[in-house]
Amino acid sequence: MKDVQFIPKPYINYVESGSFRWSSPSNIALVKYWGKKEHQIPENPSVSFTLDNCKTTTTLHFSKKENNEKLSFDVFLDGEKKDDFKPKIETFFKRIEIYLPFLRDYHFKIETSNTFPHSSGIASSASGMSALAMCLMSIEKLLIESDITLSEVERSLNNDFFIQKASFLARLGSGSACRSLEGDLVVWGKHDEIDGSSDLFGVKYPFEVHNNFKNYQDTILLVDKGEKQVSSTVGHNLMHGHPFAQERFKQAHKNLSSLITVFKEGDLDAFIEIVESEALTLHAMMMTSMPYFILMKPNTLEIINKIWAFRQTTNSKVCFTLDAGANVHVLYPECECEKVCEFIKNELVAFCQKGEYIDDKIGFGAKQL
Ligand code: DP6
């Protein structure tokens, strides 16, 4: 499958070498992406809060090489060479080279670091792939930019295309990565009520968002810091032929429709209901697939029960969501910061591995450094 809109015209500039540096955050899905078709096309639309503190910074050095037969690159994490990262990046490069024909012309040195510990159980694929996609787009920009002075409108159109293509490329690295480039809410996947939404890239959520959701907080409780028990590729594949898959995909469309009103009206009770149900449905799909998995740990359940009890006794609007693992994202409005942080320290930290957690909040996407 070729998406011709992202295949560039022949490059006009010669560039010998250089480097670019971008940071890009992780994101937390409210309506989950779980299940994909060929070419990283999602089975259903999803929406996420872009995060702020959990991010990857990547410097991409590039230098022209003698011939363009092979892809050539090295990867470093925190200054240490990481050959075990290469296969994933090689697959990514092969998927995107038709859209970035310069890839075989250069040798790349990819230097990357995360603000969160590598073994925290937090997936770095969304932040990592989106940061790398932005660096690659910066190189392409050098190769196509002409001397002609552009008008304000043309510049902004170019900028929109830059982000859109970066999101398109990031998606081919890791689906959820296409939701990390902008903030504060990003939709990925075609949805009838959201104009401009696409299966190919993430778009900024285009409608009104009530102040209740501004600067929303996300404290990530590290319940299990080990390697993922089920890789996302295996996990998404479990949806093929899953007996409940079609209903689940319909439900995601419906939940995203409901969120449009929730965001507009600032209805925190309805928000909690949708977000927690999405998290539990994701896990229910894994429990009911073949083979089946339970990715929660006993402490995940302890935390969920504590959150429910706290909500009942205090009227707080705190809620939880989960990714495909045991860690818990505790979501709450900014005005409840003090009260919820106290609750987390007093009642939830005991369930975290080594008492570790990460304070995060809504952020605004990738930045060039
Ligand atoms: C549970 O984006 O990691 O976090 O496309 O195979 O790289 P790949 O999958 P990935 O899946 C993330 C799934 C999720 C839910 C979500 O972020 O929407």
mmCIF file with all atom_site columns, N, CA and C in Angstrom, residues 303 306-311 318 330 338-349:
data_model
loop_
_atom_site.group_PDB
_atom_site.id
_atom_site.type_symbol
_atom_site.label_atom_id
_atom_site.label_alt_id
_atom_site.label_comp_id
_atom_site.label_asym_id
_atom_site.label_entity_id
_atom_site.label_seq_id
_atom_site.pdbx_PDB_ins_code
_atom_site.Cartn_x
_atom_site.Cartn_y
_atom_site.Cartn_z
_atom_site.occupancy
_atom_site.B_iso_or_equiv
_atom_site.pdbx_formal_charge
_atom_site.auth_seq_id
_atom_site.auth_comp_id
_atom_site.auth_asym_id
_atom_site.auth_atom_id
_atom_site.pdbx_PDB_model_num
ATOM 1  N N  . ILE A 1 303 ? -5.023  -1.225 43.906 1.00 0.00 ? 303 ILE A N  1
ATOM 2  C CA . ILE A 1 303 ? -5.052  0.210  43.612 1.00 0.00 ? 303 ILE A CA 1
ATOM 3  C C  . ILE A 1 303 ? -6.430  0.619  43.082 1.00 0.00 ? 303 ILE A C  1
ATOM 4  N N  . LYS A 1 306 ? -8.874  0.780  45.865 1.00 0.00 ? 306 LYS A N  1
ATOM 5  C CA . LYS A 1 306 ? -8.619  1.950  46.731 1.00 0.00 ? 306 LYS A CA 1
ATOM 6  C C  . LYS A 1 306 ? -9.156  3.214  46.065 1.00 0.00 ? 306 LYS A C  1
ATOM 7  N N  . ILE A 1 307 ? -8.961  3.325  44.745 1.00 0.00 ? 307 ILE A N  1
ATOM 8  C CA . ILE A 1 307 ? -9.437  4.513  44.023 1.00 0.00 ? 307 ILE A CA 1
ATOM 9  C C  . ILE A 1 307 ? -10.964 4.581  44.101 1.00 0.00 ? 307 ILE A C  1
ATOM 10 N N  . TRP A 1 308 ? -11.610 3.450  43.918 1.00 0.00 ? 308 TRP A N  1
ATOM 11 C CA . TRP A 1 308 ? -13.082 3.438  43.976 1.00 0.00 ? 308 TRP A CA 1
ATOM 12 C C  . TRP A 1 308 ? -13.571 3.819  45.375 1.00 0.00 ? 308 TRP A C  1
ATOM 13 N N  . ALA A 1 309 ? -12.891 3.282  46.396 1.00 0.00 ? 309 ALA A N  1
ATOM 14 C CA . ALA A 1 309 ? -13.312 3.591  47.776 1.00 0.00 ? 309 ALA A CA 1
ATOM 15 C C  . ALA A 1 309 ? -13.093 5.078  48.068 1.00 0.00 ? 309 ALA A C  1
ATOM 16 N N  . PHE A 1 310 ? -11.979 5.610  47.620 1.00 0.00 ? 310 PHE A N  1
ATOM 17 C CA . PHE A 1 310 ? -11.665 7.024  47.854 1.00 0.00 ? 310 PHE A CA 1
ATOM 18 C C  . PHE A 1 310 ? -12.707 7.924  47.183 1.00 0.00 ? 310 PHE A C  1
ATOM 19 N N  . ARG A 1 311 ? -13.090 7.535  45.971 1.00 0.00 ? 311 ARG A N  1
ATOM 20 C CA . ARG A 1 311 ? -14.094 8.317  45.240 1.00 0.00 ? 311 ARG A CA 1
ATOM 21 C C  . ARG A 1 311 ? -15.424 8.330  45.990 1.00 0.00 ? 311 ARG A C  1
ATOM 22 N N  . VAL A 1 318 ? -11.142 11.486 40.831 1.00 0.00 ? 318 VAL A N  1
ATOM 23 C CA . VAL A 1 318 ? -9.959  10.726 40.417 1.00 0.00 ? 318 VAL A CA 1
ATOM 24 C C  . VAL A 1 318 ? -10.411 9.432  39.734 1.00 0.00 ? 318 VAL A C  1
ATOM 25 N N  . VAL A 1 330 ? -3.104  7.146  37.174 1.00 0.00 ? 330 VAL A N  1
ATOM 26 C CA . VAL A 1 330 ? -4.135  7.778  38.008 1.00 0.00 ? 330 VAL A CA 1
ATOM 27 C C  . VAL A 1 330 ? -4.404  9.166  37.427 1.00 0.00 ? 330 VAL A C  1
ATOM 28 N N  . GLU A 1 338 ? -3.721  18.567 45.265 1.00 0.00 ? 338 GLU A N  1
ATOM 29 C CA . GLU A 1 338 ? -3.234  18.414 46.639 1.00 0.00 ? 338 GLU A CA 1
ATOM 30 C C  . GLU A 1 338 ? -3.841  17.182 47.309 1.00 0.00 ? 338 GLU A C  1
ATOM 31 N N  . LYS A 1 339 ? -5.166  17.129 47.194 1.00 0.00 ? 339 LYS A N  1
ATOM 32 C CA . LYS A 1 339 ? -5.903  16.055 47.860 1.00 0.00 ? 339 LYS A CA 1
ATOM 33 C C  . LYS A 1 339 ? -5.540  14.667 47.288 1.00 0.00 ? 339 LYS A C  1
ATOM 34 N N  . VAL A 1 340 ? -5.444  14.569 45.948 1.00 0.00 ? 340 VAL A N  1
ATOM 35 C CA . VAL A 1 340 ? -5.147  13.266 45.344 1.00 0.00 ? 340 VAL A CA 1
ATOM 36 C C  . VAL A 1 340 ? -3.684  12.861 45.602 1.00 0.00 ? 340 VAL A C  1
ATOM 37 N N  . CYS A 1 341 ? -2.779  13.837 45.581 1.00 0.00 ? 341 CYS A N  1
ATOM 38 C CA . CYS A 1 341 ? -1.366  13.504 45.850 1.00 0.00 ? 341 CYS A CA 1
ATOM 39 C C  . CYS A 1 341 ? -1.213  12.946 47.263 1.00 0.00 ? 341 CYS A C  1
ATOM 40 N N  . GLU A 1 342 ? -1.914  13.528 48.208 1.00 0.00 ? 342 GLU A N  1
ATOM 41 C CA . GLU A 1 342 ? -1.907  13.015 49.591 1.00 0.00 ? 342 GLU A CA 1
ATOM 42 C C  . GLU A 1 342 ? -2.392  11.568 49.616 1.00 0.00 ? 342 GLU A C  1
ATOM 43 N N  . PHE A 1 343 ? -3.527  11.350 48.926 1.00 0.00 ? 343 PHE A N  1
ATOM 44 C CA . PHE A 1 343 ? -4.133  10.011 48.853 1.00 0.00 ? 343 PHE A CA 1
ATOM 45 C C  . PHE A 1 343 ? -3.145  9.010  48.236 1.00 0.00 ? 343 PHE A C  1
ATOM 46 N N  . ILE A 1 344 ? -2.495  9.428  47.151 1.00 0.00 ? 344 ILE A N  1
ATOM 47 C CA . ILE A 1 344 ? -1.538  8.536  46.484 1.00 0.00 ? 344 ILE A CA 1
ATOM 48 C C  . ILE A 1 344 ? -0.408  8.174  47.460 1.00 0.00 ? 344 ILE A C  1
ATOM 49 N N  . LYS A 1 345 ? 0.129   9.195  48.118 1.00 0.00 ? 345 LYS A N  1
ATOM 50 C CA . LYS A 1 345 ? 1.262   8.944  49.034 1.00 0.00 ? 345 LYS A CA 1
ATOM 51 C C  . LYS A 1 345 ? 0.843   8.059  50.200 1.00 0.00 ? 345 LYS A C  1
ATOM 52 N N  . ASN A 1 346 ? -0.318  8.353  50.754 1.00 0.00 ? 346 ASN A N  1
ATOM 53 C CA . ASN A 1 346 ? -0.743  7.612  51.948 1.00 0.00 ? 346 ASN A CA 1
ATOM 54 C C  . ASN A 1 346 ? -1.266  6.218  51.642 1.00 0.00 ? 346 ASN A C  1
ATOM 55 N N  . GLU A 1 347 ? -1.935  6.059  50.486 1.00 0.00 ? 347 GLU A N  1
ATOM 56 C CA . GLU A 1 347 ? -2.631  4.786  50.284 1.00 0.00 ? 347 GLU A CA 1
ATOM 57 C C  . GLU A 1 347 ? -2.206  3.958  49.068 1.00 0.00 ? 347 GLU A C  1
ATOM 58 N N  . LEU A 1 348 ? -1.596  4.592  48.071 1.00 0.00 ? 348 LEU A N  1
ATOM 59 C CA . LEU A 1 348 ? -1.319  3.815  46.850 1.00 0.00 ? 348 LEU A CA 1
ATOM 60 C C  . LEU A 1 348 ? 0.152   3.454  46.661 1.00 0.00 ? 348 LEU A C  1
ATOM 61 N N  . VAL A 1 349 ? 1.038   4.317  47.132 1.00 0.00 ? 349 VAL A N  1
ATOM 62 C CA . VAL A 1 349 ? 2.473   4.091  46.888 1.00 0.00 ? 349 VAL A CA 1
ATOM 63 C C  . VAL A 1 349 ? 2.920   2.732  47.433 1.00 0.00 ? 349 VAL A C  1
#
